[in-house]
Coordinates of C-alpha atoms in Angstrom, one line a residue:
X1 CA -62.3 39.5 117.2
X2 CA -63.9 40.3 120.6
X3 CA -60.5 40.8 122.1
X4 CA -59.5 43.3 119.4
X5 CA -62.7 45.2 119.9
X6 CA -62.2 45.2 123.7
X7 CA -58.6 46.4 123.2
X8 CA -59.7 49.4 121.0
X9 CA -62.5 50.2 123.6
X10 CA -59.9 50.3 126.4
X11 CA -57.6 52.6 124.3
X12 CA -60.6 54.9 123.7
X13 CA -61.7 55.0 127.3
X14 CA -58.1 55.7 128.5
X15 CA -56.8 57.8 125.6
X16 CA -54.6 60.0 127.8
X17 CA -52.7 57.1 129.3
X18 CA -52.5 55.5 125.9
X19 CA -51.0 58.6 124.3
X20 CA -48.4 58.9 127.1
X21 CA -47.5 55.3 126.7
X22 CA -47.0 55.7 123.0
X23 CA -44.8 58.7 123.4
X24 CA -42.6 57.0 126.0
X25 CA -42.3 53.9 123.9
X26 CA -41.4 55.9 120.8
X27 CA -38.8 57.9 122.7
X28 CA -37.3 54.7 124.3
X29 CA -37.2 53.0 120.9
X30 CA -35.5 55.9 119.3
X31 CA -33.0 56.2 122.1
X32 CA -32.2 52.4 122.0
X33 CA -31.7 52.6 118.2
X34 CA -29.3 55.5 118.6
X35 CA -27.3 53.5 121.1
X36 CA -27.2 50.6 118.7
X37 CA -26.0 52.8 115.9
X38 CA -23.3 54.3 118.2
X39 CA -22.1 50.8 119.1
X40 CA -21.9 49.9 115.4
X41 CA -19.7 53.0 114.8
X42 CA -17.4 52.1 117.6
X43 CA -17.1 48.5 116.4
X44 CA -16.3 49.6 112.9
X45 CA -13.6 52.0 114.1
X46 CA -12.1 49.4 116.4
X47 CA -11.9 46.9 113.6
X48 CA -10.1 49.5 111.4
X49 CA -7.7 50.3 114.3
X50 CA -6.9 46.7 114.9
X51 CA -5.5 46.5 111.4
X52 CA -2.9 49.2 112.4
X53 CA -2.1 47.2 115.5
X54 CA -1.4 44.0 113.5
X55 CA 1.2 45.6 111.4
X56 CA 4.7 44.1 112.0
X57 CA 7.5 46.3 113.3
X58 CA 11.2 45.8 113.0
X59 CA 13.1 44.3 116.0
X60 CA 15.0 47.6 116.6
X61 CA 11.8 49.7 116.4
X62 CA 9.7 50.6 119.4
X63 CA 6.0 51.4 119.9
X64 CA 4.9 54.9 119.2
X65 CA 4.3 57.0 122.2
X66 CA 1.4 59.5 122.5
X67 CA 0.8 62.0 125.2
X68 CA -3.0 62.8 125.7
X69 CA -4.0 66.0 127.4
X70 CA -7.6 65.3 128.5
X71 CA -9.9 68.0 129.9
X72 CA -12.6 66.0 131.9
X73 CA -14.7 69.2 132.4
X74 CA -15.3 69.6 128.6
X75 CA -18.8 68.9 127.2
X76 CA -20.4 69.6 130.6
X77 CA -18.3 67.0 132.4
X78 CA -18.9 64.2 129.9
X79 CA -15.5 64.4 128.2
X80 CA -13.8 61.6 130.3
X81 CA -16.6 59.2 129.5
X82 CA -16.6 60.1 125.8
X83 CA -12.9 59.6 125.6
X84 CA -12.9 56.2 127.4
X85 CA -15.7 54.8 125.3
X86 CA -14.9 56.1 121.9
X87 CA -11.2 57.2 121.6
X88 CA -9.1 55.1 124.1
X89 CA -10.0 51.7 122.7
X90 CA -9.0 52.8 119.2
X91 CA -5.6 54.0 120.4
X92 CA -4.9 50.9 122.4
X93 CA -5.9 48.5 119.5
X94 CA -3.6 50.4 117.2
X95 CA -0.6 49.5 119.4
X96 CA 0.1 53.0 120.6
X97 CA 1.6 53.5 124.0
X98 CA -0.5 56.3 125.5
X99 CA 0.0 58.5 128.5
X100 CA -3.2 60.3 129.6
X101 CA -2.8 63.5 131.6
X102 CA -6.0 65.0 132.9
X103 CA -6.4 68.7 133.8
X104 CA -8.0 69.7 137.1
X105 CA -8.4 73.5 136.6
X106 CA -8.2 76.2 134.1
X107 CA -4.7 77.0 132.6
X108 CA -3.2 73.8 134.0
X109 CA -2.5 72.6 130.5
X110 CA -0.1 75.5 129.9
X111 CA 1.9 74.4 133.0
X112 CA 1.8 70.8 131.9
X113 CA 3.6 71.7 128.6
X114 CA 6.6 72.9 130.6
X115 CA 7.0 69.4 132.1
X116 CA 6.2 67.3 129.0
X117 CA 9.0 65.0 127.8
X118 CA 9.6 64.0 124.2
X119 CA 6.7 62.1 122.6
X120 CA 6.0 60.9 119.1
X121 CA 2.6 62.6 119.0
X122 CA 0.6 65.0 121.2
X123 CA -3.2 64.5 121.4
X124 CA -5.5 67.1 122.7
X125 CA -8.9 65.7 123.9
X126 CA -11.2 68.5 124.9
X127 CA -12.6 71.7 123.4
X128 CA -11.2 74.8 121.8
X129 CA -10.1 76.3 125.1
X130 CA -8.0 73.2 125.9
X131 CA -6.4 73.3 122.5
X132 CA -5.5 77.0 122.9
X133 CA -4.0 76.3 126.3
X134 CA -1.9 73.4 125.0
X135 CA -0.4 75.3 122.0
X136 CA 0.3 78.4 124.2
X137 CA 2.2 76.3 126.7
X138 CA 4.0 74.4 124.0
X139 CA 5.2 77.5 122.2
X140 CA 6.2 79.2 125.4
X141 CA 8.9 76.6 126.0
X142 CA 12.5 77.5 125.5
X143 CA 13.0 74.5 123.2
X144 CA 9.8 75.1 121.3
X145 CA 11.6 75.0 118.0
X146 CA 12.1 71.2 118.3
X147 CA 8.8 70.5 120.0
X148 CA 6.8 72.4 117.4
X149 CA 7.6 69.6 114.9
X150 CA 5.7 67.1 117.1
X151 CA 2.4 66.2 115.2
X152 CA -0.7 67.2 117.1
X153 CA -4.0 65.4 117.1
X154 CA -7.3 67.0 118.1
X155 CA -10.2 64.9 119.4
X156 CA -13.3 67.2 119.7
X157 CA -14.9 66.5 123.1
X158 CA -16.0 70.1 123.9
X159 CA -19.0 72.2 123.0
X160 CA -16.9 74.6 120.9
X161 CA -14.5 72.9 118.5
X162 CA -13.7 75.6 115.9
X163 CA -10.6 73.9 114.5
X164 CA -12.3 70.5 114.2
X165 CA -14.2 71.7 111.1
X166 CA -10.9 72.4 109.3
X167 CA -9.4 69.1 110.1
X168 CA -12.3 66.6 110.0
X169 CA -15.7 66.1 108.3
X170 CA -18.2 66.9 111.0
X171 CA -21.6 65.3 111.4
X172 CA -24.5 65.5 113.9
X173 CA -23.3 62.4 115.7
X174 CA -20.8 63.0 118.5
X175 CA -19.5 59.4 118.4
X176 CA -18.8 59.5 114.7
X177 CA -16.9 62.8 115.1
X178 CA -14.7 61.4 117.9
X179 CA -14.0 58.1 116.2
X180 CA -13.1 59.6 112.8
X181 CA -10.8 62.2 114.5
X182 CA -9.0 59.4 116.3
X183 CA -8.6 57.3 113.2
X184 CA -7.1 60.3 111.3
X185 CA -4.4 60.3 114.0
X186 CA -3.6 56.6 113.2
X187 CA -3.5 57.3 109.4
X188 CA -0.8 59.9 110.0
X189 CA -1.6 62.5 107.4
X190 CA -0.7 66.0 108.7
X191 CA -1.2 69.6 107.5
X192 CA 0.8 72.7 108.6
X193 CA -1.2 75.4 110.4
X194 CA -0.5 79.0 111.0
X195 CA -0.3 80.4 114.5
X196 CA -0.9 83.9 115.8
X197 CA 1.4 85.2 118.5
X198 CA -0.4 87.8 120.6
X199 CA 1.8 89.8 122.9
X200 CA 0.4 92.2 125.5
X201 CA 2.3 95.0 127.2
X202 CA 3.4 93.0 130.2
X203 CA 2.1 89.4 130.1
X204 CA 3.5 86.4 128.3
X205 CA 2.4 85.9 124.8
X206 CA -0.7 83.9 124.0
X207 CA -1.0 81.8 120.8
X208 CA -4.1 81.3 118.7
X209 CA -5.0 79.1 115.7
X210 CA -8.3 80.9 114.8
X211 CA -7.8 84.5 115.7
X212 CA -8.7 87.5 117.9
X213 CA -12.2 88.9 117.9
X214 CA -13.3 92.2 119.5
X215 CA -16.5 94.2 119.2
X216 CA -20.2 94.3 119.8
X217 CA -21.1 91.1 118.0
X218 CA -18.6 89.2 120.2
X219 CA -20.1 90.8 123.4
X220 CA -23.6 89.7 122.3
X221 CA -22.6 86.2 121.5
X222 CA -21.1 85.8 125.0
X223 CA -24.5 86.8 126.5
X224 CA -26.9 84.8 124.3
X225 CA -27.0 81.8 126.7
X226 CA -28.5 84.1 129.4
X227 CA -31.7 84.3 127.4
X228 CA -32.2 80.5 127.2
X229 CA -35.8 80.8 128.4
X230 CA -36.8 82.6 125.1
X231 CA -36.0 79.5 123.0
X232 CA -35.4 80.2 119.3
X233 CA -35.8 84.0 119.9
X234 CA -32.9 84.2 122.3
X235 CA -30.3 85.4 119.7
X236 CA -32.6 88.2 118.4
X237 CA -33.4 89.2 121.9
X238 CA -29.8 89.4 123.0
X239 CA -28.9 91.7 120.1
X240 CA -32.0 93.9 120.7
X241 CA -31.4 94.3 124.4
X242 CA -27.7 95.1 123.7
X243 CA -28.8 98.0 121.5
X244 CA -31.0 99.3 124.3
X245 CA -28.1 99.3 126.7
X246 CA -25.5 100.7 124.3
X247 CA -25.8 102.6 121.1
X248 CA -23.9 103.4 118.9
X249 CA -21.8 100.3 119.1
X250 CA -18.6 101.7 117.5
X251 CA -15.1 100.7 118.5
X252 CA -12.2 103.0 117.6
X253 CA -8.8 101.5 117.1
X254 CA -5.5 102.4 115.4
X255 CA -4.0 99.6 113.5
X256 CA -0.3 99.6 112.5
X257 CA 0.5 96.7 110.2
X258 CA 3.3 95.2 108.1
X259 CA 2.7 94.0 104.5
X260 CA 2.4 90.2 104.0
X261 CA 5.6 88.2 103.1
X262 CA 6.1 86.0 100.1
X263 CA 5.5 82.4 101.0
X264 CA 8.7 80.3 100.4
X265 CA 8.3 77.1 98.4
X266 CA 7.3 74.0 100.2
X267 CA 10.2 71.7 101.2
X268 CA 10.3 68.4 99.4
X269 CA 8.7 65.6 101.5
X270 CA 11.8 63.4 101.2
X271 CA 15.4 64.3 101.4
X272 CA 17.3 64.0 98.1
X273 CA 19.7 61.0 97.9
X274 CA 23.2 61.6 99.1
X275 CA 25.8 62.2 96.4
X276 CA 28.4 59.5 95.7
X277 CA 31.7 59.3 97.7
X278 CA 33.8 60.3 94.6
X279 CA 31.7 63.4 93.9
X280 CA 32.0 64.5 97.5
X281 CA 35.8 64.1 97.5
X282 CA 36.1 66.1 94.3
X283 CA 33.8 68.8 95.7
X284 CA 35.9 69.1 98.9
X285 CA 39.2 69.3 97.0
X286 CA 37.7 72.0 94.7
X287 CA 36.5 74.1 97.7
X288 CA 39.9 73.6 99.4
X289 CA 42.0 74.8 96.4
X290 CA 39.5 77.4 95.2
X291 CA 37.4 78.5 98.2
X292 CA 34.2 80.3 97.4
X293 CA 34.1 84.0 98.1
X294 CA 32.1 85.0 101.2
X295 CA 29.5 87.5 100.6
X296 CA 29.2 90.3 103.1
X297 CA 26.0 90.0 105.2
X298 CA 23.1 92.1 104.0
X299 CA 22.0 94.9 106.2
X300 CA 18.5 94.2 107.6
X301 CA 15.9 96.6 106.2
X302 CA 13.9 98.4 108.8
X303 CA 10.3 97.3 109.1
X304 CA 7.9 99.5 107.2
X305 CA 4.8 99.9 109.3
X306 CA 1.7 101.3 107.8
X307 CA -1.1 103.0 109.9
X308 CA -4.8 103.0 109.5
X309 CA -7.5 104.3 111.9
X310 CA -10.7 102.2 112.0
X311 CA -14.1 102.8 113.4
X312 CA -15.9 99.5 113.4
X313 CA -18.6 97.5 115.1
X314 CA -16.3 94.5 115.2
X315 CA -12.7 93.7 114.5
X316 CA -11.6 90.2 113.7
X317 CA -7.9 89.3 113.1
X318 CA -7.9 85.7 111.7
X319 CA -5.6 83.1 110.2
X320 CA -6.2 81.2 106.9
X321 CA -6.6 77.9 108.9
X322 CA -10.2 77.6 107.8
X323 CA -8.8 76.0 104.6
X324 CA -5.3 74.9 105.5
X325 CA -4.6 73.0 102.3
X326 CA -5.2 76.0 100.0
X327 CA -2.0 77.1 98.3
X328 CA -1.3 80.8 98.8
X329 CA 1.2 83.2 97.4
X330 CA 1.7 85.2 100.6
X331 CA 2.0 84.2 104.3
X332 CA -0.5 86.5 105.9
X333 CA -3.3 87.0 108.3
X334 CA -6.6 88.9 107.6
X335 CA -7.6 92.0 109.5
X336 CA -11.4 92.4 109.0
X337 CA -13.3 95.3 110.3
X338 CA -17.1 95.7 110.0
X339 CA -18.5 99.0 109.0
X340 CA -19.8 101.5 111.6
X341 CA -23.1 102.4 109.9
X342 CA -25.4 99.6 111.0
X343 CA -29.1 100.3 111.8
X344 CA -30.7 98.3 114.6
X345 CA -32.4 95.9 112.2
X346 CA -29.2 95.3 110.3
X347 CA -27.3 94.8 113.5
X348 CA -29.8 92.1 114.6
X349 CA -29.8 90.4 111.2
X350 CA -26.0 90.3 110.8
X351 CA -25.6 89.3 114.4
X352 CA -27.7 86.2 113.8
X353 CA -25.3 85.1 111.0
X354 CA -22.2 85.9 113.1
X355 CA -23.4 84.0 116.0
X356 CA -23.3 80.8 113.9
X357 CA -20.2 81.8 111.9
X358 CA -18.1 84.7 113.2
X359 CA -16.0 84.7 110.0
X360 CA -18.9 86.0 107.9
X361 CA -18.4 89.7 107.0
X362 CA -20.7 92.1 105.1
X363 CA -19.7 93.6 101.7
X364 CA -18.9 97.0 103.3
X365 CA -16.3 95.6 105.7
X366 CA -12.7 96.7 105.5
X367 CA -10.1 93.9 104.9
X368 CA -6.4 94.2 105.2
X369 CA -3.7 91.5 104.6
X370 CA -0.7 91.7 106.9
X371 CA 2.1 89.7 108.4
X372 CA 2.0 91.6 111.8
X373 CA -0.1 94.3 113.3
X374 CA -0.3 96.4 116.5
X375 CA -3.6 97.5 118.0
X376 CA -3.6 100.9 119.8
X377 CA -6.8 101.6 121.7
X378 CA -8.1 104.9 123.1
X379 CA -7.6 105.5 126.9
X380 CA -10.3 104.0 129.0
X381 CA -11.2 101.2 126.6
X382 CA -12.7 98.2 128.4
X383 CA -14.1 94.9 127.5
X384 CA -12.8 91.5 126.4
X385 CA -11.1 90.0 123.4
X386 CA -12.0 86.5 122.2
X387 CA -8.8 84.6 121.4
X388 CA -9.9 81.2 120.1
X389 CA -13.2 81.6 122.0
X390 CA -11.4 82.3 125.3
X391 CA -11.9 85.7 127.0
X392 CA -9.0 88.0 127.6
X393 CA -9.0 91.5 128.9
X394 CA -8.8 94.2 126.3
X395 CA -5.3 95.9 126.1
X396 CA -3.0 97.2 123.4
X397 CA -1.4 94.1 121.7
X398 CA 1.0 93.2 119.0
X399 CA 0.1 90.2 116.8
X400 CA 2.6 88.4 114.6
X401 CA 2.0 85.5 112.2
X402 CA 4.0 82.4 112.7
X403 CA 3.4 80.7 109.3
X404 CA 3.1 76.9 109.2
X405 CA 4.3 76.6 112.7
X406 CA 2.5 73.5 113.9
X407 CA 1.7 70.1 112.3
X408 CA -1.8 68.8 112.9
X409 CA -3.3 65.4 111.9
X410 CA -6.0 65.8 109.2
X411 CA -8.4 63.3 107.7
X412 CA -7.8 62.4 104.0
X413 CA -11.6 62.9 103.3
X414 CA -11.6 66.4 104.7
X415 CA -8.4 67.3 102.7
X416 CA -10.0 66.1 99.5
X417 CA -13.2 68.0 100.2
X418 CA -11.3 71.2 100.8
X419 CA -9.2 70.7 97.6
X420 CA -12.4 70.2 95.6
X421 CA -13.9 73.4 97.0
X422 CA -10.8 75.3 96.0
X423 CA -10.9 73.8 92.5
X424 CA -14.6 74.7 92.0
X425 CA -14.0 78.3 93.2
X426 CA -11.0 78.7 90.9
X427 CA -13.0 77.3 88.0
X428 CA -15.8 79.7 88.7
X429 CA -13.4 82.7 88.8
X430 CA -11.9 81.6 85.6
X431 CA -15.3 81.3 83.9
X432 CA -16.2 84.8 85.2
X433 CA -13.0 86.3 83.8
X434 CA -13.7 84.7 80.4
X435 CA -17.2 86.0 80.3
X436 CA -16.0 89.6 81.1
X437 CA -13.5 89.4 78.3

């Protein structure tokens, strides 16, 4: 008992040191527990990958080949370590022959795509910028029609991974996100994604999976990190300081656009069985003795461009890749323009929402559905576009939709989650229509 009393007396006399020791011990325990949980996640993912590696293959089959484009500079230089610890063991245990190609500087991934040979799958390990470079280099190839059928996997290692939310279920744990994304590549479920082809006046085209963003909210989002010393007030401060430097924040643009096209029916997943030999012989004889009449080629109808002048705080031309499994009637992209009558308070409030989710638009915004568009800007317009979170100098551009151009690996859990969201929304719309009737 005397020892206990003495111990409490020591803690009371040295309460500052005791408090510091408790804080350090608590933090160390929490850190060690986090490391332990990460190791459990890695172990579980490796055990699941080992089951893929144990599957037997035929004598005439070969191991699947995967080309990994890794950006070591992603995630503040931690991407290489994250890949080696969390993704590489899973790919090796699954029996995949991987070739890792690391980038050394910006835009190198585009050049690498020109030299890439045939591979069974292409894996992008990095952030959104690395993914945008890879698809741009891939679709600039002269033989891009054949290479665009190569399935692409995305392992989110960067700070900005916009497409990862559409393909995988995200969590607060980086290790869990990486391992689940790598396992989805092994499971082999793919989904087609739309691509935007953005062509300037002189430069080669740039390709995007998310979209093109231009305006005041984009400019402020790019400068929020400069006010890091203000803590949770940095976003509000960035928007308020921007209104002091520039007001009103209106962008004038003339948009010429084409109407959306009807989406063709999905191709069957499996080829129909080949007809019998007797049927094919009869069909050939029938075509020989009574050849079918050739229809004259139809004259191509001229494209009917519509024009609309917009005054907006922000313009966002985006794909429907946010929910790639939703069935749509048309192949289209969305042209969204915010209204130009914001007050300073409204600008700051809406800016906070857009900083977290740029696809959020107010009720007064203008929305157009199109298959292609051209942006014509007033002379002297300066600034930057955001194309998949990468900055490009503002210029007149033509944007065309390439529907279902690329195949991306997607987790089955995320597919089911998105489908359930669509079903709930459709059920809600149907209920609202019935109530109105």
